[in-house]
Tab-separated table of C-alpha atoms in Angstrom:
chain	number	residue	atom	x	y	z
A	396	ASP	CA	3.721	14.027	24.226
A	397	LEU	CA	4.401	10.734	22.440
A	398	ASN	CA	2.946	11.682	19.044
A	399	VAL	CA	4.021	15.330	18.797
A	400	ARG	CA	6.630	16.357	21.320
A	401	ALA	CA	8.812	13.225	21.128
A	402	PRO	CA	9.288	13.358	17.321
A	403	TRP	CA	10.008	17.085	17.486
A	404	VAL	CA	12.529	16.691	20.323
A	405	LEU	CA	14.232	13.785	18.527
A	406	ILE	CA	14.442	15.664	15.219
A	407	ASN	CA	16.007	18.636	17.020
A	408	PHE	CA	18.371	16.450	19.043
A	409	PHE	CA	19.637	14.578	15.961
A	410	GLN	CA	19.450	17.537	13.582
A	411	ASP	CA	23.232	17.868	13.175
A	412	MET	CA	23.606	14.151	12.447
A	413	LEU	CA	20.700	14.238	9.991
A	414	ILE	CA	22.244	17.200	8.162
A	415	ALA	CA	25.751	15.690	8.120
A	416	GLY	CA	24.484	12.449	6.594
A	417	GLN	CA	21.603	13.913	4.589
A	418	GLY	CA	19.403	11.559	6.560
A	419	CYS	CA	15.689	11.038	6.629
A	420	VAL	CA	12.946	10.798	9.194
A	421	VAL	CA	9.800	8.682	8.843
A	422	ASN	CA	7.063	9.382	11.364
A	423	MET	CA	4.233	6.921	11.976
A	424	SER	CA	0.760	8.398	11.698
A	425	CYS	CA	-2.637	6.903	10.945
A	426	MET	CA	-5.731	7.951	9.073
A	427	LYS	CA	-7.140	9.535	12.261
A	428	GLY	CA	-4.677	12.386	11.692
A	429	SER	CA	-6.695	13.566	8.711
A	430	LYS	CA	-10.029	11.787	9.332
A	431	PRO	CA	-11.061	12.420	12.948
A	432	GLN	CA	-13.454	10.080	14.710
A	433	PRO	CA	-15.838	10.889	17.562
A	434	GLY	CA	-14.618	9.651	20.921
A	435	LEU	CA	-10.938	9.841	19.949
A	436	ILE	CA	-10.331	13.602	20.090
A	437	GLY	CA	-7.002	13.371	21.919
A	438	TYR	CA	-5.601	10.693	19.621
A	439	CYS	CA	-6.843	12.429	16.469
A	440	MET	CA	-5.354	15.753	17.593
A	441	ALA	CA	-2.042	14.077	18.349
A	442	LYS	CA	-1.822	12.410	14.927
A	443	ALA	CA	-2.852	15.650	13.173
A	444	GLY	CA	-0.126	17.402	15.156
A	445	LEU	CA	2.396	14.759	14.126
A	446	GLU	CA	1.509	15.263	10.471
A	447	SER	CA	1.978	19.021	10.910
A	448	VAL	CA	5.365	18.475	12.590
A	449	THR	CA	6.305	16.234	9.654
A	450	LYS	CA	5.454	18.889	7.061
A	451	SER	CA	7.008	21.750	9.028
A	452	ALA	CA	10.246	19.875	9.748
A	453	ALA	CA	10.425	18.876	6.076
A	454	LEU	CA	10.352	22.537	5.072
A	455	GLU	CA	12.955	23.481	7.691
A	456	LEU	CA	15.400	20.709	6.797
A	457	ALA	CA	14.937	20.370	3.022
A	458	ARG	CA	17.690	22.890	2.210
A	459	PHE	CA	20.132	20.584	3.999
A	460	GLY	CA	19.058	17.528	2.009
A	461	VAL	CA	17.185	15.985	4.954
A	462	ARG	CA	13.829	14.383	4.135
A	463	VAL	CA	10.974	14.160	6.625
A	464	ASN	CA	7.886	12.117	5.754
A	465	ALA	CA	5.197	10.083	7.484
A	466	VAL	CA	3.354	6.851	6.805
A	467	SER	CA	-0.365	6.891	7.564
A	468	SER	CA	-2.163	3.577	7.694
A	469	SER	CA	-5.694	2.444	8.279
A	470	PHE	CA	-6.572	-0.272	10.783
A	471	LEU	CA	-3.778	-2.845	11.008
A	472	ASN	CA	-4.224	-6.485	11.868
A	473	THR	CA	-2.127	-6.616	15.039
A	474	ASN	CA	-2.625	-7.860	18.579
A	475	LEU	CA	-3.155	-4.324	19.940
A	476	TYR	CA	-6.872	-4.761	20.561
A	477	ARG	CA	-6.457	-8.228	22.009
A	478	THR	CA	-3.931	-6.998	24.562
A	479	ALA	CA	-6.283	-4.107	25.353
A	480	GLY	CA	-8.938	-6.587	26.429
A	481	VAL	CA	-11.182	-6.681	23.371
A	482	THR	CA	-13.002	-10.010	23.108
A	483	ASP	CA	-12.455	-12.264	20.110
A	484	LEU	CA	-16.033	-11.645	18.965
A	485	ASP	CA	-15.595	-7.861	19.123
A	486	TYR	CA	-12.217	-8.138	17.402
A	487	GLN	CA	-13.765	-10.155	14.564
A	488	SER	CA	-16.489	-7.499	14.286
A	489	ILE	CA	-13.870	-4.735	14.056
A	490	ASN	CA	-11.970	-6.691	11.404
A	491	GLN	CA	-15.129	-7.296	9.362
A	492	LYS	CA	-16.144	-3.635	9.543
A	493	GLU	CA	-12.686	-2.598	8.342
A	494	CYS	CA	-12.893	-4.992	5.396
A	495	ASP	CA	-16.422	-3.807	4.559
A	496	THR	CA	-15.469	-0.105	4.649
A	497	ASN	CA	-12.140	-0.354	2.836
A	498	PRO	CA	-12.223	0.198	-0.939
A	499	MET	CA	-9.812	-2.720	-1.407
A	500	GLY	CA	-12.013	-4.924	0.779
A	501	ARG	CA	-9.309	-5.978	3.226
A	502	MET	CA	-7.193	-4.783	6.110
A	503	CYS	CA	-3.739	-3.363	5.698
A	504	GLY	CA	-0.919	-5.686	6.667
A	505	VAL	CA	1.944	-4.628	8.904
A	506	GLU	CA	4.399	-5.751	6.205
A	507	GLU	CA	2.795	-3.286	3.759
A	508	VAL	CA	3.451	-0.408	6.149
A	509	CYS	CA	7.017	-1.662	6.619
A	510	ARG	CA	7.556	-1.654	2.845
A	511	ALA	CA	6.370	1.967	2.697
A	512	VAL	CA	8.869	2.932	5.395
A	513	VAL	CA	11.666	1.147	3.529
A	514	HIS	CA	10.668	2.973	0.340
A	515	LEU	CA	10.733	6.373	2.080
A	516	THR	CA	14.206	5.671	3.464
A	517	SER	CA	15.568	4.475	0.126
A	518	GLN	CA	17.253	6.379	-2.678
A	519	HIS	CA	14.087	5.886	-4.745
A	520	SER	CA	12.397	8.660	-2.785
A	521	ARG	CA	15.153	11.279	-2.694
A	522	MET	CA	12.754	14.014	-3.860
A	523	MET	CA	9.995	13.126	-1.405
A	524	THR	CA	9.763	15.291	1.682
A	525	GLY	CA	6.843	16.591	3.695
A	526	GLN	CA	4.644	13.779	2.407
A	527	ILE	CA	2.046	11.792	4.284
A	528	LEU	CA	2.104	8.444	2.494
A	529	HIS	CA	-1.263	6.729	2.893
A	530	VAL	CA	-1.058	2.946	3.095
A	531	ASP	CA	-4.740	2.246	3.558
A	532	GLY	CA	-6.251	0.733	0.432
A	533	GLY	CA	-7.695	4.105	-0.581
A	534	LYS	CA	-9.713	4.544	2.614
A	535	HIS	CA	-8.420	8.097	3.099
A	536	ASN	CA	-10.303	9.032	-0.095
A	537	THR	CA	-13.640	8.092	1.436
A	538	VAL	CA	-15.777	10.143	3.791
A	539	ARG	CA	-15.713	7.655	6.676
A	540	GLY	CA	-15.205	4.374	4.991
A	541	GLN	CA	-16.399	2.882	1.752
A	542	GLN	CA	-20.029	1.914	1.489
A	543	SER	CA	-21.131	0.032	-1.608
A	544	TRP	CA	-23.288	2.109	-3.926
A	545	TYR	CA	-26.554	0.537	-5.041
A	546	GLY	CA	-25.845	-1.473	-8.157
A	547	MET	CA	-22.099	-1.898	-7.582
A	548	LYS	CA	-20.808	-5.419	-7.229
């Protein structure tokens, strides 16, 4: 409900206001919407559904000048896992794995996702609609995370 139904209900509820002001919507997805992971079927389905809602709503509302996009990030360095009860050692392991499997060799920062949202709401992106903007250091281009090829430094 949170990832699919809520955005759809909100877009419909505010549709007249969005059209009147030629507004924009930015949904928050993650790479699991296009790169599913075993053990997370419900979450992956929800994010894939959100990305489909984003693209469909963009097509429906484009003729009114309303833009609908989404930002999709990789693992973010937040306190989510800590509040979920993950130990510091496990959290450090998760962080290290993310850095090791990301083509840019680091985790995505929350401020980088925020900048993408600001960009999508700005006049600089007036012709962008129905886009899933990946803020993930190129990780979405990999199969399941970057692994160094023999001989690469």
